Amino acid sequence: MEQQERFQQYVNDVIEWGKQMEQRYAERGEEEIHADIEALLSRLKQHEEVWTEEDIYDIQTMVDDLYEKAERREDRDRQGRVPIGGHKLPPLPYRYDALEPHISEEIMRLHHTKHHQSYVDGLNKAEKMMQKARETNDYELLKHWEREAAFHGSGHYLHTIFWNNMTPKGGGEPRGGLLERIKADFGSFERFKRHFTEAAKSVEGVGWVILVWSPRSHRLEILQTEKHQLMTQWDTVPLLVLDVWEHAYYLQYKNDRTAYINSWWNVVHWRNVEQRFEQANKLRWRPF
């Protein structure tokens, strides 16, 4: 291959890489990196003469600088990521006795150090066992560990929200947009408070009552959960779902659910999943 052809092939590869990076960092709101990528692509597209070794060297330098900048950004992201089996008990944002007389120090200490810690320990164990299953290709106990991850993960995430939902000088009413939304969706703050209270009183088992935002109906709702896991983990956002109830496949696949699942992968709309991830990825809480 002639030198000029090799240079042009390299430039083409850089353009393709640059377009992918441009889309990625534009969607993530990384203006500095996005601007550098645009400058690189603009230079490549406007070049009308033959490529020289000096040109290629300059391009390589720009690419290397961009790559290092992107790597530093990814490193910052990874540092805020909880590794598999690496969840930790979050500290309370106040002393154990700070909520007295409403909630005693003894209850808070036991609730936090014993009950919540057990959820953290259980979640870490479940995640490590599922990782081992992937590595060994032994999924015989997967159903058990998925249940454990759902139970302990939901307990960990809900309690992490719960601690921060309380404060020593709390009470009263919310303000601003939340209060207006409560009034719009429940009629008044008093009606909301009564609804929430009655829902909490009537929860069966050892569950929770939860005020949620419904992105689909664009309003607040109050939900009960009898068992806090329900094979899921709260404080998460669904990205890709598959209906495996029999009504979703029985007329075509009869009782062969495996065939249905294998075939389903051929119709996954990954761009939709990507868009959901891009939006969900903007929501970041402190990792624990």
Coordinates of C-alpha atoms in Angstrom, one line a residue:
M1 CA 0.0 0.0 0.0
E2 CA 1.3 3.4 -0.9
Q3 CA 2.2 5.8 1.9
Q4 CA -0.6 8.2 0.9
E5 CA -3.1 5.4 1.1
R6 CA -1.9 4.4 4.5
F7 CA -2.2 8.0 5.7
Q8 CA -5.7 8.3 4.3
Q9 CA -6.8 5.0 5.9
Y10 CA -5.5 6.3 9.3
V11 CA -7.3 9.6 8.8
N12 CA -10.5 7.7 8.0
D13 CA -10.2 5.6 11.1
V14 CA -9.7 8.7 13.2
I15 CA -12.8 10.3 11.7
E16 CA -14.9 7.3 12.6
W17 CA -13.5 7.1 16.1
G18 CA -14.0 10.9 16.5
K19 CA -17.7 10.6 15.4
Q20 CA -18.3 8.0 18.0
M21 CA -16.5 10.0 20.7
E22 CA -18.4 13.1 19.7
Q23 CA -21.8 11.5 20.1
R24 CA -20.8 9.9 23.4
Y25 CA -19.5 13.1 25.1
A26 CA -22.1 15.4 23.7
E27 CA -24.8 13.2 25.3
R28 CA -22.9 13.2 28.6
G29 CA -22.5 17.0 28.6
E30 CA -18.7 16.9 28.5
E31 CA -18.3 20.3 26.8
E32 CA -14.5 20.5 27.0
I33 CA -13.9 17.0 25.5
H34 CA -16.7 17.6 22.9
A35 CA -15.1 20.8 21.8
D36 CA -11.7 19.2 21.3
I37 CA -13.3 16.4 19.3
E38 CA -15.0 18.9 17.1
A39 CA -11.8 20.7 16.5
L40 CA -10.1 17.5 15.5
L41 CA -12.9 16.5 13.1
S42 CA -13.0 20.0 11.6
R43 CA -9.3 19.9 10.8
L44 CA -9.6 16.5 9.2
K45 CA -12.6 17.4 7.0
Q46 CA -11.1 20.7 5.9
H47 CA -7.8 19.3 4.8
E48 CA -7.6 19.3 1.0
E49 CA -3.9 18.7 0.3
V50 CA -2.0 15.4 0.4
W51 CA -1.2 14.1 3.8
T52 CA 2.4 14.6 5.0
E53 CA 4.2 12.9 7.9
E54 CA 4.0 16.1 9.8
D55 CA 0.3 16.2 9.4
I56 CA -0.1 12.7 10.6
Y57 CA 2.1 13.4 13.6
D58 CA 0.0 16.4 14.5
I59 CA -3.1 14.3 14.2
Q60 CA -1.7 11.5 16.4
T61 CA -0.7 14.1 19.0
M62 CA -4.3 15.5 19.1
V63 CA -5.7 11.9 19.3
D64 CA -3.3 11.0 22.1
D65 CA -4.3 14.2 24.1
L66 CA -8.0 13.4 23.6
Y67 CA -7.6 9.8 24.6
E68 CA -5.7 10.8 27.8
K69 CA -8.4 13.3 28.6
A70 CA -11.1 10.8 28.1
E71 CA -9.3 8.2 30.2
R72 CA -9.0 10.7 33.0
R73 CA -12.7 11.3 32.8
E74 CA -13.5 7.5 32.8
D75 CA -11.2 7.0 35.8
R76 CA -13.2 9.6 37.7
D77 CA -16.3 7.7 36.8
R78 CA -14.8 4.4 37.9
Q79 CA -13.8 5.8 41.3
G80 CA -17.4 6.5 42.0
R81 CA -18.5 3.0 41.1
V82 CA -19.2 0.3 43.6
P83 CA -17.3 -2.8 42.7
I84 CA -19.0 -6.2 42.7
G85 CA -19.4 -7.2 46.4
G86 CA -18.0 -3.9 47.5
H87 CA -21.1 -2.2 49.1
K88 CA -20.5 -0.4 52.4
L89 CA -22.8 0.7 55.2
P90 CA -23.4 4.4 54.7
P91 CA -22.8 6.6 57.7
L92 CA -25.9 8.3 59.2
P93 CA -26.1 12.0 58.5
Y94 CA -26.7 12.7 62.2
R95 CA -26.0 11.1 65.6
Y96 CA -27.9 8.0 66.8
D97 CA -29.7 10.0 69.4
A98 CA -30.5 13.0 67.1
L99 CA -34.0 11.9 66.3
E100 CA -35.1 11.5 69.9
P101 CA -37.7 11.6 71.3
H102 CA -39.4 10.5 68.1
I103 CA -37.0 7.6 67.4
S104 CA -34.8 6.4 70.2
E105 CA -31.0 6.1 70.1
E106 CA -31.3 2.4 70.8
I107 CA -33.6 1.7 67.9
M108 CA -31.4 3.8 65.5
R109 CA -28.2 2.1 66.6
L110 CA -29.6 -1.4 66.2
H111 CA -31.5 -0.5 63.0
H112 CA -28.4 0.9 61.4
T113 CA -25.5 -1.2 62.6
K114 CA -27.3 -4.5 62.7
H115 CA -30.2 -4.6 60.3
H116 CA -28.8 -2.4 57.6
Q117 CA -25.4 -3.9 57.9
S118 CA -26.9 -7.4 57.4
Y119 CA -28.4 -6.2 54.1
V120 CA -25.0 -4.9 52.9
D121 CA -23.3 -8.1 53.9
G122 CA -26.0 -10.2 52.1
L123 CA -25.9 -8.1 49.0
N124 CA -22.1 -8.4 48.8
K125 CA -22.2 -12.1 49.2
A126 CA -24.9 -12.5 46.5
E127 CA -23.0 -10.4 44.0
K128 CA -19.8 -12.4 44.5
M129 CA -21.6 -15.7 44.1
M130 CA -23.3 -14.5 40.9
Q131 CA -19.9 -13.4 39.7
K132 CA -18.5 -16.8 40.5
A133 CA -21.4 -18.4 38.5
R134 CA -20.5 -16.3 35.4
E135 CA -16.8 -17.3 35.7
T136 CA -17.5 -21.0 36.2
N137 CA -20.6 -21.2 33.9
D138 CA -22.4 -22.9 36.8
Y139 CA -25.8 -21.4 37.2
E140 CA -27.4 -24.2 39.3
L141 CA -28.0 -21.9 42.3
L142 CA -28.5 -18.7 40.3
K143 CA -32.2 -18.5 41.3
H144 CA -31.3 -18.5 44.9
W145 CA -28.6 -15.8 44.6
E146 CA -30.8 -13.6 42.4
R147 CA -33.4 -13.7 45.2
E148 CA -30.8 -12.9 47.8
A149 CA -29.5 -10.0 45.7
A150 CA -33.1 -8.7 45.3
F151 CA -33.9 -9.0 49.1
H152 CA -30.6 -7.6 50.4
G153 CA -30.1 -5.0 47.7
S154 CA -33.6 -3.6 48.2
G155 CA -33.0 -3.5 51.9
H156 CA -29.7 -1.7 51.4
Y157 CA -31.0 0.8 48.9
L158 CA -34.3 1.6 50.7
H159 CA -32.6 2.1 54.1
T160 CA -30.0 4.4 52.5
I161 CA -32.9 6.5 51.2
F162 CA -34.7 6.2 54.5
W163 CA -31.8 7.6 56.7
N164 CA -31.5 10.7 54.4
N165 CA -35.3 11.2 54.4
M166 CA -35.0 12.1 58.1
T167 CA -33.4 15.0 60.0
P168 CA -33.4 16.2 63.6
K169 CA -35.2 19.4 62.7
G170 CA -37.6 18.1 60.2
G171 CA -41.4 18.0 60.0
G172 CA -43.7 20.7 58.7
E173 CA -44.4 20.8 55.0
P174 CA -42.2 20.7 51.8
R175 CA -41.7 23.9 49.8
G176 CA -41.5 25.0 46.2
G177 CA -42.2 22.6 43.3
L178 CA -42.7 19.5 45.5
L179 CA -45.4 21.2 47.5
E180 CA -47.2 22.4 44.4
R181 CA -46.9 18.9 42.8
I182 CA -48.4 17.3 46.0
K183 CA -51.3 19.8 45.9
A184 CA -51.9 19.1 42.2
D185 CA -51.8 15.3 42.6
F186 CA -53.4 14.8 46.0
G187 CA -55.6 17.9 46.4
S188 CA -53.7 19.2 49.4
F189 CA -50.8 18.5 51.6
E190 CA -53.2 17.3 54.3
R191 CA -54.9 14.8 52.0
F192 CA -51.4 13.5 50.9
K193 CA -50.3 13.1 54.5
R194 CA -53.5 11.3 55.4
H195 CA -53.2 9.0 52.4
F196 CA -49.6 8.2 53.2
T197 CA -50.4 7.6 56.8
E198 CA -53.3 5.2 56.1
A199 CA -51.1 3.4 53.5
A200 CA -48.4 2.9 56.1
K201 CA -50.9 1.6 58.6
S202 CA -52.3 -0.9 56.3
V203 CA -49.1 -2.4 54.8
E204 CA -49.2 -6.1 55.3
G205 CA -46.1 -8.0 56.4
V206 CA -42.9 -6.1 57.0
G207 CA -43.1 -3.7 54.1
W208 CA -42.8 -0.1 53.2
V209 CA -44.9 2.8 52.0
I210 CA -43.2 4.9 49.3
L211 CA -43.9 8.2 47.6
V212 CA -42.7 7.8 44.0
W213 CA -42.5 9.8 40.9
S214 CA -44.0 8.1 37.9
P215 CA -42.2 9.2 34.7
R216 CA -44.9 7.6 32.6
S217 CA -48.0 9.3 34.1
H218 CA -46.0 12.4 35.2
R219 CA -47.4 12.5 38.7
L220 CA -46.7 11.4 42.2
E221 CA -48.0 8.2 43.5
I222 CA -48.0 6.4 46.9
L223 CA -47.2 2.7 46.7
Q224 CA -47.1 -0.1 49.3
T225 CA -44.7 -3.0 49.1
E226 CA -45.4 -6.0 51.3
K227 CA -42.1 -7.6 50.7
H228 CA -39.5 -5.0 49.9
Q229 CA -37.6 -7.0 47.4
L230 CA -40.3 -8.4 45.0
M231 CA -37.4 -9.7 43.0
T232 CA -36.1 -6.2 42.3
Q233 CA -34.0 -3.5 43.9
W234 CA -35.5 -0.1 44.7
D235 CA -33.6 3.1 43.7
T236 CA -32.9 1.6 40.3
V237 CA -34.2 2.5 36.8
P238 CA -35.4 -0.1 34.3
L239 CA -33.5 -0.1 31.0
L240 CA -34.4 -3.4 29.2
V241 CA -37.4 -5.6 30.1
L242 CA -38.7 -9.0 28.9
D243 CA -42.1 -10.3 29.6
V244 CA -41.9 -14.0 30.3
W245 CA -45.5 -14.5 31.4
E246 CA -47.1 -17.3 29.3
H247 CA -49.5 -14.8 27.6
A248 CA -46.4 -13.2 25.9
Y249 CA -45.3 -16.4 24.0
Y250 CA -47.6 -19.4 24.6
L251 CA -49.7 -19.1 21.4
Q252 CA -46.5 -19.3 19.3
Y253 CA -43.9 -21.1 21.4
K254 CA -46.3 -23.2 23.6
N255 CA -44.3 -24.2 26.7
D256 CA -40.9 -23.6 25.2
R257 CA -40.0 -20.5 27.0
T258 CA -36.3 -20.9 26.2
A259 CA -37.0 -20.7 22.4
Y260 CA -39.0 -17.6 23.0
I261 CA -36.2 -16.0 25.0
N262 CA -33.6 -16.9 22.4
S263 CA -35.7 -15.5 19.6
W264 CA -36.5 -12.4 21.5
W265 CA -32.9 -11.3 21.4
N266 CA -33.3 -10.7 17.6
V267 CA -35.8 -7.9 18.2
V268 CA -34.2 -5.9 21.0
H269 CA -34.2 -2.2 20.1
W270 CA -30.8 -1.4 21.5
R271 CA -31.0 2.3 20.5
N272 CA -34.0 2.6 22.8
V273 CA -32.1 0.9 25.6
E274 CA -29.1 3.2 25.0
Q275 CA -31.3 6.3 25.2
R276 CA -32.8 5.1 28.5
F277 CA -29.3 4.5 29.8
E278 CA -28.2 7.9 28.7
Q279 CA -31.0 9.5 30.7
A280 CA -30.6 7.2 33.7
N281 CA -26.8 7.7 33.8
K282 CA -27.3 11.4 34.5
L283 CA -28.8 10.4 37.9
R284 CA -25.9 9.9 40.4
W285 CA -26.2 9.3 44.1
R286 CA -23.3 8.8 46.5
P287 CA -22.1 5.2 46.1
F288 CA -22.5 2.8 49.1

